[in-house]
PDB file of C-alpha atoms and ligand atoms in Angstrom:
ATOM      1  CA  MET A   1      93.379  85.024  78.550  1.00 37.00           C
ATOM      2  CA  LEU A   2      97.345  84.348  78.417  1.00 39.00           C
ATOM      3  CA  ALA A   3      99.984  86.037  81.277  1.00 43.00           C
ATOM      4  CA  PRO A   4     101.987  88.938  80.636  1.00 45.00           C
ATOM      5  CA  SER A   5     105.107  87.499  80.477  1.00 46.00           C
ATOM      6  CA  ASP A   6     103.626  85.701  76.908  1.00 47.00           C
ATOM      7  CA  GLY A   7     104.145  89.441  77.070  1.00 51.00           C
ATOM      8  CA  GLU A   8     100.302  90.285  76.255  1.00 65.00           C
ATOM      9  CA  LYS A   9      99.114  92.802  78.774  1.00 71.00           C
ATOM     10  CA  CYS A  10      97.327  92.073  81.788  1.00 90.00           C
ATOM     11  CA  ASN A  11      95.709  93.758  83.991  1.00 95.00           C
ATOM     12  CA  VAL A  12      94.867  91.912  87.122  1.00 96.00           C
ATOM     13  CA  VAL A  13      94.209  93.160  90.900  1.00 98.00           C
ATOM     14  CA  LEU A  14      95.290  91.678  94.576  1.00 98.00           C
ATOM     15  CA  LEU A  15      92.221  91.758  96.638  1.00 98.00           C
ATOM     16  CA  GLY A  16      92.505  90.810 100.119  1.00 97.00           C
ATOM     17  CA  GLY A  17      92.172  92.750 103.676  1.00 95.00           C
ATOM     18  CA  PRO A  18      94.819  93.414 106.028  1.00 93.00           C
ATOM     19  CA  GLY A  19      97.593  91.169 106.397  1.00 92.00           C
ATOM     20  CA  ALA A  20      96.103  89.133 103.476  1.00 96.00           C
ATOM     21  CA  GLY A  21      99.390  89.021 101.944  1.00 94.00           C
ATOM     22  CA  LYS A  22      98.911  91.037  98.926  1.00 95.00           C
ATOM     23  CA  GLY A  23     101.762  93.020  99.140  1.00 92.00           C
ATOM     24  CA  THR A  24     104.259  89.606  99.158  1.00 90.00           C
ATOM     25  CA  GLN A  25     102.437  88.155  96.502  1.00 95.00           C
ATOM     26  CA  ALA A  26     102.998  91.623  94.065  1.00 95.00           C
ATOM     27  CA  GLU A  27     106.868  91.234  94.864  1.00 91.00           C
ATOM     28  CA  LYS A  28     107.122  87.314  93.814  1.00 91.00           C
ATOM     29  CA  LEU A  29     104.003  87.701  90.476  1.00 92.00           C
ATOM     30  CA  LEU A  30     106.567  91.747  89.700  1.00 92.00           C
ATOM     31  CA  GLU A  31     109.785  88.647  90.078  1.00 89.00           C
ATOM     32  CA  ASP A  32     109.154  87.275  85.810  1.00 81.00           C
ATOM     33  CA  ARG A  33     106.418  89.929  84.734  1.00 84.00           C
ATOM     34  CA  ARG A  34     106.738  93.624  83.691  1.00 85.00           C
ATOM     35  CA  MET A  35     103.765  94.875  85.076  1.00 91.00           C
ATOM     36  CA  GLN A  36     103.737  98.086  87.081  1.00 92.00           C
ATOM     37  CA  HIS A  37     102.926  97.974  89.856  1.00 93.00           C
ATOM     38  CA  LEU A  38     100.025 100.200  91.671  1.00 96.00           C
ATOM     39  CA  ALA A  39     100.098  99.630  95.041  1.00 96.00           C
ATOM     40  CA  THR A  40      97.838 102.701  96.810  1.00 97.00           C
ATOM     41  CA  GLY A  41      98.896 102.024 100.741  1.00 95.00           C
ATOM     42  CA  ASP A  42     102.532 102.099  99.482  1.00 93.00           C
ATOM     43  CA  ILE A  43     102.189 105.405  97.401  1.00 96.00           C
ATOM     44  CA  LEU A  44     100.195 107.064  99.775  1.00 97.00           C
ATOM     45  CA  ARG A  45     103.040 106.318 102.891  1.00 93.00           C
ATOM     46  CA  ASP A  46     106.059 108.177 100.110  1.00 93.00           C
ATOM     47  CA  GLU A  47     103.100 111.119  99.898  1.00 96.00           C
ATOM     48  CA  VAL A  48     103.473 111.609 103.841  1.00 95.00           C
ATOM     49  CA  ASP A  49     106.952 110.703 104.124  1.00 92.00           C
ATOM     50  CA  LYS A  50     107.727 113.555 101.130  1.00 95.00           C
ATOM     51  CA  GLY A  51     105.373 115.395 103.681  1.00 97.00           C
ATOM     52  CA  THR A  52     103.198 116.539 100.140  1.00 97.00           C
ATOM     53  CA  GLU A  53      99.892 117.591 100.413  1.00 97.00           C
ATOM     54  CA  LEU A  54      97.933 114.772  99.495  1.00 97.00           C
ATOM     55  CA  GLY A  55     100.117 113.042 102.407  1.00 97.00           C
ATOM     56  CA  LEU A  56      99.171 115.384 104.494  1.00 97.00           C
ATOM     57  CA  LYS A  57      95.186 115.403 103.750  1.00 97.00           C
ATOM     58  CA  ALA A  58      95.237 110.618 103.459  1.00 97.00           C
ATOM     59  CA  LYS A  59      97.646 110.470 106.781  1.00 96.00           C
ATOM     60  CA  LYS A  60      94.826 111.659 109.672  1.00 95.00           C
ATOM     61  CA  TYR A  61      92.722 108.596 107.685  1.00 96.00           C
ATOM     62  CA  MET A  62      95.587 106.274 107.726  1.00 94.00           C
ATOM     63  CA  ASP A  63      96.507 106.692 111.181  1.00 91.00           C
ATOM     64  CA  LYS A  64      93.433 105.624 112.397  1.00 89.00           C
ATOM     65  CA  GLY A  65      92.783 102.783 110.068  1.00 89.00           C
ATOM     66  CA  GLU A  66      90.494 104.363 107.642  1.00 93.00           C
ATOM     67  CA  LEU A  67      89.884 104.359 104.353  1.00 96.00           C
ATOM     68  CA  VAL A  68      92.054 107.935 102.368  1.00 98.00           C
ATOM     69  CA  PRO A  69      88.970 109.321 100.682  1.00 98.00           C
ATOM     70  CA  ASP A  70      87.946 108.314  97.121  1.00 98.00           C
ATOM     71  CA  ASP A  71      88.326 111.174  94.992  1.00 97.00           C
ATOM     72  CA  LEU A  72      91.893 111.495  96.584  1.00 98.00           C
ATOM     73  CA  VAL A  73      92.682 107.407  95.699  1.00 98.00           C
ATOM     74  CA  VAL A  74      91.447 107.963  92.005  1.00 97.00           C
ATOM     75  CA  ASP A  75      92.945 110.834  91.561  1.00 96.00           C
ATOM     76  CA  MET A  76      95.961 108.957  92.179  1.00 97.00           C
ATOM     77  CA  VAL A  77      96.418 106.061  90.079  1.00 96.00           C
ATOM     78  CA  GLN A  78      94.332 108.201  87.470  1.00 94.00           C
ATOM     79  CA  LYS A  79      97.825 110.059  87.434  1.00 93.00           C
ATOM     80  CA  ARG A  80      99.770 106.886  87.135  1.00 93.00           C
ATOM     81  CA  LEU A  81      97.713 104.871  84.051  1.00 92.00           C
ATOM     82  CA  THR A  82     100.747 105.976  82.073  1.00 84.00           C
ATOM     83  CA  ASP A  83     102.241 103.849  80.208  1.00 70.00           C
ATOM     84  CA  GLN A  84     101.044 100.391  78.155  1.00 68.00           C
ATOM     85  CA  LYS A  85     101.843  97.648  80.106  1.00 78.00           C
ATOM     86  CA  GLY A  86      99.906  95.786  81.779  1.00 92.00           C
ATOM     87  CA  TYR A  87      98.778  96.664  85.584  1.00 96.00           C
ATOM     88  CA  LEU A  88      99.626  94.759  89.003  1.00 96.00           C
ATOM     89  CA  PHE A  89      97.082  96.147  91.560  1.00 97.00           C
ATOM     90  CA  ASP A  90      97.489  96.254  94.835  1.00 97.00           C
ATOM     91  CA  GLY A  91      95.362  97.360  97.357  1.00 96.00           C
ATOM     92  CA  PHE A  92      93.768  99.214  94.693  1.00 98.00           C
ATOM     93  CA  PRO A  93      90.442  99.206  94.579  1.00 98.00           C
ATOM     94  CA  ARG A  94      88.789  99.678  97.983  1.00 98.00           C
ATOM     95  CA  THR A  95      85.376 101.062  97.993  1.00 98.00           C
ATOM     96  CA  MET A  96      82.632 100.331  95.476  1.00 98.00           C
ATOM     97  CA  ASP A  97      83.173 104.069  93.902  1.00 98.00           C
ATOM     98  CA  GLN A  98      86.866 103.044  92.999  1.00 98.00           C
ATOM     99  CA  ALA A  99      85.774  99.600  91.363  1.00 98.00           C
ATOM    100  CA  LYS A 100      83.619 101.771  89.469  1.00 97.00           C
ATOM    101  CA  ALA A 101      85.737 104.549  88.689  1.00 97.00           C
ATOM    102  CA  LEU A 102      88.624 101.870  87.627  1.00 96.00           C
ATOM    103  CA  GLY A 103      85.913  99.952  85.438  1.00 95.00           C
ATOM    104  CA  ARG A 104      85.095 103.326  82.960  1.00 94.00           C
ATOM    105  CA  VAL A 105      89.248 103.616  82.510  1.00 92.00           C
ATOM    106  CA  LEU A 106      90.700  99.934  81.662  1.00 93.00           C
ATOM    107  CA  ASP A 107      89.329  96.354  81.549  1.00 93.00           C
ATOM    108  CA  LEU A 108      90.746  93.526  84.450  1.00 95.00           C
ATOM    109  CA  ASP A 109      91.856  90.177  83.258  1.00 95.00           C
ATOM    110  CA  LEU A 110      91.932  88.440  87.057  1.00 96.00           C
ATOM    111  CA  VAL A 111      90.837  89.777  90.268  1.00 98.00           C
ATOM    112  CA  ALA A 112      93.073  87.210  93.272  1.00 98.00           C
ATOM    113  CA  TYR A 113      90.950  87.293  96.138  1.00 98.00           C
ATOM    114  CA  ILE A 114      93.550  86.519  98.713  1.00 98.00           C
ATOM    115  CA  LYS A 115      91.110  84.527 101.946  1.00 97.00           C
ATOM    116  CA  ILE A 116      92.828  85.314 105.395  1.00 95.00           C
ATOM    117  CA  SER A 117      90.982  85.739 108.966  1.00 93.00           C
ATOM    118  CA  LYS A 118      91.043  88.376 111.558  1.00 90.00           C
ATOM    119  CA  SER A 119      92.909  86.400 113.830  1.00 91.00           C
ATOM    120  CA  GLU A 120      95.447  85.774 110.893  1.00 92.00           C
ATOM    121  CA  ALA A 121      95.655  89.301 110.126  1.00 90.00           C
ATOM    122  CA  VAL A 122      96.070  90.593 114.017  1.00 90.00           C
ATOM    123  CA  ARG A 123      98.937  87.709 114.433  1.00 91.00           C
ATOM    124  CA  ARG A 124     100.892  88.586 110.861  1.00 91.00           C
ATOM    125  CA  LEU A 125     100.072  91.666 111.357  1.00 92.00           C
ATOM    126  CA  SER A 126     101.697  92.764 114.267  1.00 92.00           C
ATOM    127  CA  SER A 127     104.705  90.778 113.413  1.00 94.00           C
ATOM    128  CA  ARG A 128     105.184  93.149 110.639  1.00 93.00           C
ATOM    129  CA  ARG A 129     108.419  95.412 109.034  1.00 95.00           C
ATOM    130  CA  VAL A 130     108.762  97.072 106.621  1.00 93.00           C
ATOM    131  CA  CYS A 131     112.102  98.135 105.897  1.00 95.00           C
ATOM    132  CA  ARG A 132     112.316 102.145 105.244  1.00 92.00           C
ATOM    133  CA  ASP A 133     114.394 102.238 102.270  1.00 92.00           C
ATOM    134  CA  CYS A 134     112.984  99.971  99.836  1.00 91.00           C
ATOM    135  CA  GLY A 135     110.162  98.920 101.106  1.00 88.00           C
ATOM    136  CA  ARG A 136     110.447  95.135 101.498  1.00 90.00           C
ATOM    137  CA  ILE A 137     108.163  92.629 103.727  1.00 90.00           C
ATOM    138  CA  TYR A 138     109.510  91.168 106.803  1.00 93.00           C
ATOM    139  CA  ASN A 139     107.807  89.193 109.211  1.00 91.00           C
ATOM    140  CA  THR A 140     109.058  88.669 112.835  1.00 92.00           C
ATOM    141  CA  ILE A 141     107.321  84.822 113.310  1.00 87.00           C
ATOM    142  CA  PHE A 142     108.399  83.545 110.119  1.00 83.00           C
ATOM    143  CA  LYS A 143     110.360  85.020 107.762  1.00 86.00           C
ATOM    144  CA  SER A 144     112.760  87.558 109.779  1.00 93.00           C
ATOM    145  CA  PRO A 145     115.693  88.686 108.251  1.00 96.00           C
ATOM    146  CA  GLU A 146     119.483  87.357 108.817  1.00 96.00           C
ATOM    147  CA  ARG A 147     120.628  90.598 111.043  1.00 96.00           C
ATOM    148  CA  GLU A 148     117.810  92.209 113.441  1.00 94.00           C
ATOM    149  CA  GLY A 149     116.070  95.285 112.110  1.00 96.00           C
ATOM    150  CA  VAL A 150     118.291  95.597 108.807  1.00 97.00           C
ATOM    151  CA  CYS A 151     117.253  94.875 105.781  1.00 97.00           C
ATOM    152  CA  ASP A 152     118.993  91.633 103.105  1.00 97.00           C
ATOM    153  CA  GLU A 153     118.804  93.243 100.098  1.00 95.00           C
ATOM    154  CA  CYS A 154     119.744  97.044 100.843  1.00 97.00           C
ATOM    155  CA  SER A 155     120.436  97.148 104.847  1.00 97.00           C
ATOM    156  CA  GLY A 156     118.250 100.052 105.781  1.00 97.00           C
ATOM    157  CA  ASN A 157     116.070  99.992 108.344  1.00 97.00           C
ATOM    158  CA  LEU A 158     113.556  98.201 109.417  1.00 97.00           C
ATOM    159  CA  TYR A 159     110.682  99.076 110.746  1.00 95.00           C
ATOM    160  CA  GLN A 160     106.890  98.688 113.075  1.00 93.00           C
ATOM    161  CA  ARG A 161     104.114 100.639 110.547  1.00 90.00           C
ATOM    162  CA  ASP A 162     102.447 102.795 113.139  1.00 87.00           C
ATOM    163  CA  ASP A 163      98.940 101.426 111.145  1.00 89.00           C
ATOM    164  CA  ASP A 164     100.664  97.681 112.610  1.00 92.00           C
ATOM    165  CA  LYS A 165      99.796  97.954 116.058  1.00 88.00           C
ATOM    166  CA  PRO A 166      97.088  95.841 117.688  1.00 84.00           C
ATOM    167  CA  GLU A 167      94.247  97.878 117.995  1.00 84.00           C
ATOM    168  CA  VAL A 168      94.587 100.429 114.683  1.00 90.00           C
ATOM    169  CA  ILE A 169      94.800  96.285 112.796  1.00 90.00           C
ATOM    170  CA  ARG A 170      91.042  95.453 113.953  1.00 88.00           C
ATOM    171  CA  ASP A 171      89.893  99.107 112.800  1.00 90.00           C
ATOM    172  CA  ARG A 172      91.837  98.312 109.264  1.00 92.00           C
ATOM    173  CA  PHE A 173      89.942  94.349 109.246  1.00 92.00           C
ATOM    174  CA  ALA A 174      86.592  96.970 109.851  1.00 92.00           C
ATOM    175  CA  THR A 175      86.837  99.271 107.635  1.00 94.00           C
ATOM    176  CA  PHE A 176      87.889  96.276 105.139  1.00 95.00           C
ATOM    177  CA  LEU A 177      84.771  94.016 105.925  1.00 95.00           C
ATOM    178  CA  ASP A 178      81.961  97.249 105.509  1.00 96.00           C
ATOM    179  CA  GLU A 179      83.568  98.710 102.778  1.00 97.00           C
ATOM    180  CA  THR A 180      86.223  96.704 100.636  1.00 97.00           C
ATOM    181  CA  ALA A 181      84.340  93.203 100.922  1.00 97.00           C
ATOM    182  CA  PRO A 182      81.172  94.264  98.411  1.00 97.00           C
ATOM    183  CA  LEU A 183      84.068  93.949  95.848  1.00 98.00           C
ATOM    184  CA  ILE A 184      83.603  90.358  95.454  1.00 98.00           C
ATOM    185  CA  ASP A 185      81.164  89.467  95.170  1.00 98.00           C
ATOM    186  CA  PHE A 186      80.978  92.818  92.300  1.00 98.00           C
ATOM    187  CA  TYR A 187      84.098  90.824  90.864  1.00 98.00           C
ATOM    188  CA  ARG A 188      82.302  87.175  91.295  1.00 98.00           C
ATOM    189  CA  GLU A 189      79.627  88.378  89.146  1.00 97.00           C
ATOM    190  CA  ARG A 190      81.726  90.219  86.238  1.00 96.00           C
ATOM    191  CA  GLY A 191      83.196  86.766  86.162  1.00 96.00           C
ATOM    192  CA  LEU A 192      87.283  87.932  87.217  1.00 97.00           C
ATOM    193  CA  LEU A 193      87.574  86.775  90.907  1.00 97.00           C
ATOM    194  CA  GLU A 194      89.363  84.106  91.783  1.00 97.00           C
ATOM    195  CA  GLU A 195      89.174  83.379  95.838  1.00 98.00           C
ATOM    196  CA  ILE A 196      92.668  81.392  96.729  1.00 98.00           C
ATOM    197  CA  ASP A 197      92.991  80.746 100.650  1.00 97.00           C
ATOM    198  CA  GLY A 198      95.474  83.706 102.112  1.00 97.00           C
ATOM    199  CA  GLU A 199      96.249  81.096 105.262  1.00 96.00           C
ATOM    200  CA  GLN A 200      98.313  78.428 103.042  1.00 95.00           C
ATOM    201  CA  GLN A 201     102.744  78.508 102.164  1.00 92.00           C
ATOM    202  CA  PRO A 202     102.781  81.596 100.487  1.00 92.00           C
ATOM    203  CA  GLU A 203     104.586  80.259  97.420  1.00 94.00           C
ATOM    204  CA  GLU A 204     101.215  77.938  97.324  1.00 96.00           C
ATOM    205  CA  VAL A 205      98.927  81.125  96.875  1.00 97.00           C
ATOM    206  CA  GLN A 206     101.153  82.309  94.950  1.00 95.00           C
ATOM    207  CA  ALA A 207     100.906  79.237  92.565  1.00 96.00           C
ATOM    208  CA  GLU A 208      97.100  79.362  92.534  1.00 96.00           C
ATOM    209  CA  ILE A 209      97.279  82.825  91.357  1.00 96.00           C
ATOM    210  CA  GLU A 210      99.443  82.135  88.179  1.00 93.00           C
ATOM    211  CA  SER A 211      97.470  79.084  87.528  1.00 94.00           C
ATOM    212  CA  ALA A 212      94.370  82.301  87.601  1.00 94.00           C
ATOM    213  CA  LEU A 213      97.117  83.999  85.259  1.00 91.00           C
ATOM    214  CA  HIS A 214      97.103  81.172  82.924  1.00 86.00           C
ATOM    215  CA  GLN A 215      93.878  79.290  82.713  1.00 82.00           C
ATOM    216  CA  GLY A 216      91.198  82.570  83.686  1.00 61.00           C
ATOM    217  CA  THR A 217      88.701  82.491  85.073  1.00 42.00           C
ATOM    218  CA  GLY A 218      85.823  82.062  83.136  1.00 42.00           C
TER     219      GLY A 218
HETATM  220  P1  AMP B   1      97.812  99.448 102.764  1.00 95.04           P
HETATM  221  O1  AMP B   1      99.638  99.458 102.843  1.00 95.04           O
HETATM  222  O2  AMP B   1      97.657  98.834 101.027  1.00 95.04           O
HETATM  223  O3  AMP B   1      98.021  98.415 103.728  1.00 95.04           O
HETATM  224  O4  AMP B   1      97.254 101.288 102.996  1.00 95.04           O
HETATM  225  C1  AMP B   1      97.570 101.588 104.165  1.00 95.04           C
HETATM  226  C2  AMP B   1      96.328 102.589 104.283  1.00 95.04           C
HETATM  227  O5  AMP B   1      96.289 103.068 102.818  1.00 95.04           O
HETATM  228  C3  AMP B   1      94.724 101.791 104.889  1.00 95.04           C
HETATM  229  O6  AMP B   1      95.004 101.203 105.582  1.00 95.04           O
HETATM  230  C4  AMP B   1      94.353 103.031 103.599  1.00 95.04           C
HETATM  231  O7  AMP B   1      94.237 104.017 105.477  1.00 95.04           O
HETATM  232  C5  AMP B   1      95.587 103.642 102.659  1.00 95.04           C
HETATM  233  N1  AMP B   1      94.664 102.967 101.649  1.00 95.04           N
HETATM  234  C6  AMP B   1      95.438 101.999 100.536  1.00 95.04           C
HETATM  235  N2  AMP B   1      94.735 102.160  99.548  1.00 95.04           N
HETATM  236  C7  AMP B   1      93.814 102.551  99.878  1.00 95.04           C
HETATM  237  C8  AMP B   1      92.459 102.533  99.305  1.00 95.04           C
HETATM  238  N3  AMP B   1      92.977 102.399  97.846  1.00 95.04           N
HETATM  239  N4  AMP B   1      91.947 103.360  98.731  1.00 95.04           N
HETATM  240  C9  AMP B   1      91.749 104.293 100.762  1.00 95.04           C
HETATM  241  N5  AMP B   1      92.639 103.997 101.361  1.00 95.04           N
HETATM  242  C10 AMP B   1      93.474 103.336 101.746  1.00 95.04           C
END
């Protein structure tokens, strides 16, 4: 398989529980690749902020750390599968039905499963801050901005997501184990899965994803 930077289309899924670093790795992968980034959590938060019908429906699930129903999410993703670049799916699919729906519309090249423990997820997410304007991700423990509460990139305001409160993080992790973890075997059986230790340094995680992209997964 060729990496998308070589001019080939390539469809990649970043799979992992909350706090695994999917968003951080997506940022890194997109630095030198022309792929369309589809981060369903970001799209849903945007719908919530805009107060759209979808946003209003989604918010009550998101606030509880539950998944937004499949029909809403699948429809939202399908509407965005419009151009001919490869796709970088970040936070999608998250259920077997979503995976099957995706499989009906395109072929995947790689599913990078970034694995972290629950205690690490709680530690990372409770210290995560996000820029309200550009979405850049910070962490008060190991990636703090130069000025507290202000984005280095665009000077936007940094905030803590409502679902990054410890009690919701635990529910999100349980949701991951119940609904998303079965996808690990589903994709492994199809020869698409590359399992990566998400507790390494972000650069090491990135190097493993890059290497899987260049070599294919078998
Ligand atoms: P994330 O930013 O990926 O952690 O997603 C935040 C929240 O958005 C999740 O806890 C879910 O409530 C919702 N969400 C994001 N992606 C999906 C998806 N593929 N299916 C269902 N709900 C989702």
